[in-house]
Amino acid sequence: MDTKPDINIDRSIGDFHYDVDYEFDAGTGLTEKTIDYICDVKQDPDWIRDFRKEALRKFNSMPMPTHWASPDLENIVFDNIRYYLSQGTQPKRSWDDVPEDVKRTFERLGIPEQERKFLAGVEAQFDSEAAYSNIKAAVGEQGVIFVGSTEGLQKHPEIFKKWFGKVIPTGDNKFSALNSAVFSGGSFIYIPPGVKVKHPLQAYFRINAENFGQFERTLIIADEGSEVMYMEGCTAPKFETSTLHSAVVELVALKGAKIQYITVQNWSSNVFNLVTKRGLAHEEAEIKWIDCNIGSRLTMKYPGVIMKGRKARGEVISIALAGDGQHQDTGAKMVHAADETTSNIVSKSISIGNGRATYRGLVQVGRHLKGCKNNTECDALLINTESRTDTYPAITVRGKENACQHEASVSKISAEQIFYMQQRGISEGAAMSLAVNGFVNDLVQQFPMEYSVELKRLIDLEMEGSVG
Amino acid sequence: MSLKIENLTANIGDREILKGLSLEIPKGQVHAIMGKNGSGKSTLAKILAGHPDYEVKGGTATMDGLDLFAMEEPDERSRAGLFVAFQYPMEIPGVTIANFIRAALQARLPEGEELDAVEYYEHLYRQMDALKIDRKFTSRAVNEGFSGGEKKRCEVLQMAMLNPVYAVLDETDSGLDIDALKIVSDGVNAMRSTERGFLVITHYQRLLDYIVPDVVHVMVDGRIVLSGDKTLAHKLEAEGYDWVEKQQPALA
Ligand SMILES: Nc1ncnc2c1ncn2[C@@H]1O[C@H](COP(=O)(O)OP(=O)(O)OP(=O)(O)O)[C@@H](O)[C@H]1O
Ligand SMILES: [Mg+2]
C-alpha cells in the first residue's frame, strides 16, 4: 500500500487561474499617469491623489534595501508589472451578485463555505478590488464597520483620515512607499467602544492575473475596550513570471482594546511578498500578530507593535516555512514607548532543501522607561543539510529597570532521521510533516481550530511536494 | 516462508562491505548473528531496511517470496512487515513517541481510515507497562535525551506496537542493565510465534540465554562463515573469533 497522496493534483490548492475580462486596467509600468488612472477609477479625493503622488516620489528616490536584504530584490522589474486590474470598485454583498468568473475562484477555494460555517464577516479581494464584502447582520448592528479600503475611504472619511498612514509612514521603507502610491483593496475595520466581536472577520486575497502587483491596504481601528480577531489568507496561481504582493497593514488598538491579526499565506513560488505590518497599542491595549508564511519566492515581513501607552502588550508569533528555492526573511519589531509595556516574540522557521529562513528582530526600550519586558524565542528547524538559517536579533534596551530575554535554538532533521522514521512505515513526506508539525505544534495550538487544521494540511502538502 | 538473503554484496561508496552473504531465517525461528566489530552486521540490517547510503551490488533478499529490493522506499518494506531495531536509534526532536508510533500505525491503514485514538492509547499503555516504560515517555520526543537503555527499550516498544513479520534486532541488548535485559528479552519472547521470524545481532552470549536462538551464525568480513546451534555462542564467548578465522584460510 502506498500512503502518499497524489501530490500532483493537490500540490497547491490555489494553483489555478481563470481568464477574466478586466474592465479597468492601468497597463504596465508605474508613472504619475498610472496614479491618475487609479485615482480616476476609484474616484479618490484630492488629498489621496496628493498622498499617492508624494509616495511615488519617495518610492522613486529610495534605493532597494539590498545592502541588508536579499539581492533577489533586484530581479523585480517594476516596469513589467500591472498595478491596477479590476472589474469595478464596488464589492457585492451577496455571492449571487459576484461575477461568475470571479465567484468560481472563491468557491473553489472554499470561501463561501467557511463564511457560512464560522465567520462573522468576509471580504474577498480579486486582484486589485474586493469582489465581495459582507458581515453578519448581528455584527453590523453593533456598529462594526468591515468594508474594503476604497469604501472605507469614501463612506467613513472621518475615521479613515484620522488614522490612515499614521502607524506606518509612507517612507518607512521602499515598499511601504510603493504601496502608498498605488494601494487598492484591503480592509477597513472599525470596532466601536466595548464591542467584542465573537467570531473572526476574514479577508481573502487572491491574485489571478500574471505580471500583476497586489497592493492592498488594511486599516483596523479597535476603539476603547473592544476586541476583534481578523484573519487573512492569500494564494496565487503559479505563473512563469514573477508576481508582486506588497501590502501595508496598520492596526490601532485604543485604550484596553485587543486586536489579533492572523495571516496564513500560501503563495506560489514566484511571488515576491514584501509586506509592512505594524500596530499602535495604547494604554493597556494588546496587539497580537500571528503570522504563517508558507511559499513565495521571497517574503520580507517584520510585523511590529509600538507600545505607546502604559501596560500595552505586543506579541508576534510567527511560523515561516522555506521550501526549495524559497527565502523567508521574517521577524518582528517591538518598540516599547511607555512604562510597564511587555512584548513577546516567538519565531519558528523551517528550511527545507535549498530553502532559506532568516530571522530579524528589533526590540527597543527607551532609556527613561521602567518595568518593560521583552521575551524573544527564536527556533529554527533545518531539514537536510543544504538548508540555512540566519538570525539577526537587535535588542536595544536602555535603562536598568527593564528586562529582555532572548533564546535561540537550531534543530536538524537529517536524511538519517528521515530514514529512521521511514523504517517505521511512515513515508518520506509524512515523516517531514511529522517533524515540522511537532516543531510548530505549540504555536499552532494558539490558532482557532479551523485554521490549525488548515495549517496542518498546508504543511502536509508542502512536505509531500518537497519530496524529490 | 522465510526471510532469505542470497549472495548479497553491497557497498558504501567504493568500499565493499557485504561480500556474498547468504542467510535464511524460516518463519517461526530466531537466528542470532555474532561477529567482530566492523564485520558488517549493522550494514546488513540497514541494507535490508533500505538505507539510502548503501548500494546493493548483487544478490537478492526476499521476505516470504516478496522481493525486498524491488521496494525502493524504506517505508514500503516496513509496511510489508520488516522491522529493524537499530544499534544507534535516531533522536527525532519535536515528535513525541505517542505521535510517532501513531503515525506509523496510521500509515498501515487504508486511505481514509482513521486510527481509533482510545484503542490506540490502550494498546500503547499495555505494551509500555509490559516493558516497564513509564507512561510519561509518551509525551517525550522520540529518543531525545534518552539513556542508552531507554532508547533500546523504546525500539522494542515500537516493534511490539508495529507487529512485524520479520524483526532484526541490532545489539538491542547493548546498554541494557541486568533487569532491563530480562524485561526486554521477555518482551521479545512474548512475540515469538510461528508467524514471525527474528534475527538477533549481539556480541554477548548472555542475551542468548534469555532469547534462545534456533541457529547461531558467525559473520566474518561481510559473509556468514559458520552456523550452528546455541552452543556455538558459548564456544565464541569462551574462545573468541580467532579459531573461526583460522578455519577459513580463504578469507585471511
Ligand atoms: N557510512 C559509512 N562510511 C564508511 N564506512 C562505513 C559506513 N558505514 C559502515 N562503514 C564501515 O563498514 C564496516 C562494517 O560496519 P558495520 O557497522 O556494519 O559493522 P558491525 O558489524 O555492525 O560492527 P559493530 O559490532 O561494531 O556494531 C565498518 O568497517 C565500518 O567502518
Ligand atoms: Mg553494528
PDB file of N, CA and C in Angstrom, chain A residues 1-5 381 411-414 416-417 419-428 434-435 438-439, chain B residues 49-51 73-75 78-79 82-84 86 90-95 100 104 107-109 143 155 158:
ATOM      1  N   MET A   1       0.845  -1.204   0.000  1.00  0.00           N
ATOM      2  CA  MET A   1       0.000   0.000   0.000  1.00  0.00           C
ATOM      3  C   MET A   1       0.880   1.254   0.000  1.00  0.00           C
ATOM      4  N   ASP A   2       0.555   2.182  -0.806  1.00  0.00           N
ATOM      5  CA  ASP A   2       1.303   3.430  -0.860  1.00  0.00           C
ATOM      6  C   ASP A   2       0.456   4.524  -0.239  1.00  0.00           C
ATOM      7  N   THR A   3       0.939   5.108   0.851  1.00  0.00           N
ATOM      8  CA  THR A   3       0.109   6.096   1.545  1.00  0.00           C
ATOM      9  C   THR A   3       0.321   7.512   1.023  1.00  0.00           C
ATOM     10  N   LYS A   4       1.237   7.678   0.072  1.00  0.00           N
ATOM     11  CA  LYS A   4       1.452   9.030  -0.439  1.00  0.00           C
ATOM     12  C   LYS A   4       0.227   9.516  -1.205  1.00  0.00           C
ATOM     13  N   PRO A   5      -0.310  10.666  -0.825  1.00  0.00           N
ATOM     14  CA  PRO A   5      -1.410  11.184  -1.624  1.00  0.00           C
ATOM     15  C   PRO A   5      -0.889  11.576  -3.005  1.00  0.00           C
ATOM     16  N   LEU A 381      14.320  25.006  12.436  1.00  0.00           N
ATOM     17  CA  LEU A 381      14.411  23.583  12.122  1.00  0.00           C
ATOM     18  C   LEU A 381      14.970  23.460  10.707  1.00  0.00           C
ATOM     19  N   SER A 411      17.422  23.082  15.436  1.00  0.00           N
ATOM     20  CA  SER A 411      17.381  21.615  15.384  1.00  0.00           C
ATOM     21  C   SER A 411      17.482  21.175  13.938  1.00  0.00           C
ATOM     22  N   LYS A 412      17.942  19.970  13.779  1.00  0.00           N
ATOM     23  CA  LYS A 412      18.124  19.469  12.418  1.00  0.00           C
ATOM     24  C   LYS A 412      17.430  18.135  12.235  1.00  0.00           C
ATOM     25  N   ILE A 413      16.833  17.983  11.092  1.00  0.00           N
ATOM     26  CA  ILE A 413      16.322  16.678  10.700  1.00  0.00           C
ATOM     27  C   ILE A 413      17.164  16.245   9.502  1.00  0.00           C
ATOM     28  N   SER A 414      17.960  15.214   9.717  1.00  0.00           N
ATOM     29  CA  SER A 414      18.859  14.769   8.659  1.00  0.00           C
ATOM     30  C   SER A 414      18.204  13.652   7.862  1.00  0.00           C
ATOM     31  N   GLU A 416      19.276  10.796   7.788  1.00  0.00           N
ATOM     32  CA  GLU A 416      19.341   9.640   8.672  1.00  0.00           C
ATOM     33  C   GLU A 416      18.081   9.552   9.549  1.00  0.00           C
ATOM     34  N   GLN A 417      17.611  10.705  10.021  1.00  0.00           N
ATOM     35  CA  GLN A 417      16.394  10.715  10.843  1.00  0.00           C
ATOM     36  C   GLN A 417      15.157  10.398  10.012  1.00  0.00           C
ATOM     37  N   PHE A 419      15.184   8.538   7.410  1.00  0.00           N
ATOM     38  CA  PHE A 419      15.275   7.093   7.174  1.00  0.00           C
ATOM     39  C   PHE A 419      14.725   6.311   8.370  1.00  0.00           C
ATOM     40  N   TYR A 420      15.092   6.748   9.541  1.00  0.00           N
ATOM     41  CA  TYR A 420      14.609   6.081  10.752  1.00  0.00           C
ATOM     42  C   TYR A 420      13.079   6.082  10.792  1.00  0.00           C
ATOM     43  N   MET A 421      12.487   7.215  10.486  1.00  0.00           N
ATOM     44  CA  MET A 421      11.022   7.299  10.508  1.00  0.00           C
ATOM     45  C   MET A 421      10.416   6.435   9.401  1.00  0.00           C
ATOM     46  N   GLN A 422      11.085   6.437   8.256  1.00  0.00           N
ATOM     47  CA  GLN A 422      10.581   5.608   7.155  1.00  0.00           C
ATOM     48  C   GLN A 422      10.636   4.125   7.516  1.00  0.00           C
ATOM     49  N   GLN A 423      11.656   3.736   8.277  1.00  0.00           N
ATOM     50  CA  GLN A 423      11.734   2.326   8.658  1.00  0.00           C
ATOM     51  C   GLN A 423      10.517   1.905   9.468  1.00  0.00           C
ATOM     52  N   ARG A 424       9.852   2.861  10.066  1.00  0.00           N
ATOM     53  CA  ARG A 424       8.655   2.523  10.843  1.00  0.00           C
ATOM     54  C   ARG A 424       7.394   2.533   9.978  1.00  0.00           C
ATOM     55  N   GLY A 425       7.572   2.793   8.676  1.00  0.00           N
ATOM     56  CA  GLY A 425       6.416   2.707   7.778  1.00  0.00           C
ATOM     57  C   GLY A 425       5.865   4.053   7.338  1.00  0.00           C
ATOM     58  N   ILE A 426       6.496   5.132   7.816  1.00  0.00           N
ATOM     59  CA  ILE A 426       5.999   6.474   7.520  1.00  0.00           C
ATOM     60  C   ILE A 426       6.685   6.962   6.239  1.00  0.00           C
ATOM     61  N   SER A 427       5.920   7.452   5.285  1.00  0.00           N
ATOM     62  CA  SER A 427       6.522   7.881   4.015  1.00  0.00           C
ATOM     63  C   SER A 427       7.419   9.096   4.249  1.00  0.00           C
ATOM     64  N   GLU A 428       8.288   9.359   3.294  1.00  0.00           N
ATOM     65  CA  GLU A 428       9.235  10.461   3.438  1.00  0.00           C
ATOM     66  C   GLU A 428       8.509  11.784   3.693  1.00  0.00           C
ATOM     67  N   LEU A 434       5.593  15.234   9.957  1.00  0.00           N
ATOM     68  CA  LEU A 434       5.544  14.892  11.375  1.00  0.00           C
ATOM     69  C   LEU A 434       6.562  15.730  12.150  1.00  0.00           C
ATOM     70  N   ALA A 435       7.750  15.830  11.585  1.00  0.00           N
ATOM     71  CA  ALA A 435       8.802  16.612  12.242  1.00  0.00           C
ATOM     72  C   ALA A 435       8.417  18.090  12.293  1.00  0.00           C
ATOM     73  N   GLY A 438       5.452  18.670  14.636  1.00  0.00           N
ATOM     74  CA  GLY A 438       5.908  18.570  16.017  1.00  0.00           C
ATOM     75  C   GLY A 438       6.614  19.848  16.447  1.00  0.00           C
ATOM     76  N   PHE A 439       7.374  20.379  15.531  1.00  0.00           N
ATOM     77  CA  PHE A 439       8.161  21.589  15.800  1.00  0.00           C
ATOM     78  C   PHE A 439       7.278  22.817  16.041  1.00  0.00           C
TER      79      PHE A 439
ATOM     80  N   ALA B  49      16.716  -2.772   5.512  1.00  0.00           N
ATOM     81  CA  ALA B  49      15.731  -1.714   5.748  1.00  0.00           C
ATOM     82  C   ALA B  49      15.652  -0.727   4.592  1.00  0.00           C
ATOM     83  N   GLY B  50      16.688  -0.693   3.747  1.00  0.00           N
ATOM     84  CA  GLY B  50      16.644   0.216   2.596  1.00  0.00           C
ATOM     85  C   GLY B  50      17.348   1.540   2.826  1.00  0.00           C
ATOM     86  N   HIS B  51      18.403   1.524   3.637  1.00  0.00           N
ATOM     87  CA  HIS B  51      19.148   2.759   3.897  1.00  0.00           C
ATOM     88  C   HIS B  51      19.724   3.318   2.594  1.00  0.00           C
ATOM     89  N   GLU B  73      11.377   2.349  -1.344  1.00  0.00           N
ATOM     90  CA  GLU B  73      11.321   3.185  -0.148  1.00  0.00           C
ATOM     91  C   GLU B  73      11.337   2.322   1.118  1.00  0.00           C
ATOM     92  N   PRO B  74      12.117   2.760   2.099  1.00  0.00           N
ATOM     93  CA  PRO B  74      12.166   2.018   3.362  1.00  0.00           C
ATOM     94  C   PRO B  74      10.783   1.824   3.988  1.00  0.00           C
ATOM     95  N   ASP B  75       9.905   2.816   3.798  1.00  0.00           N
ATOM     96  CA  ASP B  75       8.592   2.701   4.440  1.00  0.00           C
ATOM     97  C   ASP B  75       7.753   1.588   3.821  1.00  0.00           C
ATOM     98  N   SER B  78       8.858  -1.562   5.472  1.00  0.00           N
ATOM     99  CA  SER B  78       8.325  -1.613   6.831  1.00  0.00           C
ATOM    100  C   SER B  78       6.871  -2.065   6.823  1.00  0.00           C
ATOM    101  N   ARG B  79       6.093  -1.464   5.948  1.00  0.00           N
ATOM    102  CA  ARG B  79       4.671  -1.816   5.913  1.00  0.00           C
ATOM    103  C   ARG B  79       4.456  -3.238   5.408  1.00  0.00           C
ATOM    104  N   LEU B  82       8.673  -5.694   7.709  1.00  0.00           N
ATOM    105  CA  LEU B  82      10.052  -5.744   8.205  1.00  0.00           C
ATOM    106  C   LEU B  82      10.278  -4.685   9.280  1.00  0.00           C
ATOM    107  N   PHE B  83      10.898  -5.092  10.354  1.00  0.00           N
ATOM    108  CA  PHE B  83      11.225  -4.134  11.412  1.00  0.00           C
ATOM    109  C   PHE B  83      12.700  -4.254  11.756  1.00  0.00           C
ATOM    110  N   VAL B  84      13.353  -3.107  11.938  1.00  0.00           N
ATOM    111  CA  VAL B  84      14.745  -3.117  12.391  1.00  0.00           C
ATOM    112  C   VAL B  84      14.844  -2.288  13.665  1.00  0.00           C
ATOM    113  N   PHE B  86      17.376  -0.508  15.740  1.00  0.00           N
ATOM    114  CA  PHE B  86      18.717  -0.060  15.377  1.00  0.00           C
ATOM    115  C   PHE B  86      19.695  -0.092  16.552  1.00  0.00           C
ATOM    116  N   MET B  90      17.852   6.873  16.226  1.00  0.00           N
ATOM    117  CA  MET B  90      17.917   8.314  15.971  1.00  0.00           C
ATOM    118  C   MET B  90      17.033   9.093  16.939  1.00  0.00           C
ATOM    119  N   GLU B  91      17.474  10.296  17.268  1.00  0.00           N
ATOM    120  CA  GLU B  91      16.616  11.207  18.029  1.00  0.00           C
ATOM    121  C   GLU B  91      15.786  12.027  17.044  1.00  0.00           C
ATOM    122  N   ILE B  92      14.511  12.147  17.317  1.00  0.00           N
ATOM    123  CA  ILE B  92      13.643  12.931  16.434  1.00  0.00           C
ATOM    124  C   ILE B  92      13.066  14.090  17.237  1.00  0.00           C
ATOM    125  N   PRO B  93      13.701  15.246  17.179  1.00  0.00           N
ATOM    126  CA  PRO B  93      13.231  16.357  18.013  1.00  0.00           C
ATOM    127  C   PRO B  93      11.802  16.764  17.635  1.00  0.00           C
ATOM    128  N   GLY B  94      11.018  17.075  18.642  1.00  0.00           N
ATOM    129  CA  GLY B  94       9.678  17.614  18.383  1.00  0.00           C
ATOM    130  C   GLY B  94       8.607  16.580  18.115  1.00  0.00           C
ATOM    131  N   VAL B  95       8.993  15.337  17.864  1.00  0.00           N
ATOM    132  CA  VAL B  95       7.986  14.313  17.573  1.00  0.00           C
ATOM    133  C   VAL B  95       7.865  13.391  18.788  1.00  0.00           C
ATOM    134  N   PHE B 100       4.529   9.524  17.090  1.00  0.00           N
ATOM    135  CA  PHE B 100       5.368   8.790  16.147  1.00  0.00           C
ATOM    136  C   PHE B 100       4.788   7.400  15.859  1.00  0.00           C
ATOM    137  N   ALA B 104       2.956   5.816  12.487  1.00  0.00           N
ATOM    138  CA  ALA B 104       3.415   4.573  11.866  1.00  0.00           C
ATOM    139  C   ALA B 104       2.256   3.585  11.705  1.00  0.00           C
ATOM    140  N   ALA B 107      -0.151   4.833   9.033  1.00  0.00           N
ATOM    141  CA  ALA B 107       0.366   4.606   7.675  1.00  0.00           C
ATOM    142  C   ALA B 107       0.026   3.202   7.163  1.00  0.00           C
ATOM    143  N   ARG B 108      -0.342   2.328   8.083  1.00  0.00           N
ATOM    144  CA  ARG B 108      -0.678   0.959   7.690  1.00  0.00           C
ATOM    145  C   ARG B 108      -2.155   0.782   7.371  1.00  0.00           C
ATOM    146  N   LEU B 109      -2.921   1.827   7.628  1.00  0.00           N
ATOM    147  CA  LEU B 109      -4.361   1.723   7.366  1.00  0.00           C
ATOM    148  C   LEU B 109      -4.674   2.153   5.940  1.00  0.00           C
ATOM    149  N   ASN B 143      13.418   9.338  21.453  1.00  0.00           N
ATOM    150  CA  ASN B 143      14.833   9.112  21.777  1.00  0.00           C
ATOM    151  C   ASN B 143      15.598  10.336  22.256  1.00  0.00           C
ATOM    152  N   GLU B 155      12.889   1.008  21.234  1.00  0.00           N
ATOM    153  CA  GLU B 155      12.896   0.267  19.971  1.00  0.00           C
ATOM    154  C   GLU B 155      12.004  -0.967  20.088  1.00  0.00           C
ATOM    155  N   GLN B 158       8.387  -0.069  19.981  1.00  0.00           N
ATOM    156  CA  GLN B 158       7.914   0.168  18.611  1.00  0.00           C
ATOM    157  C   GLN B 158       7.671  -1.149  17.891  1.00  0.00           C
TER     158      GLN B 158
END
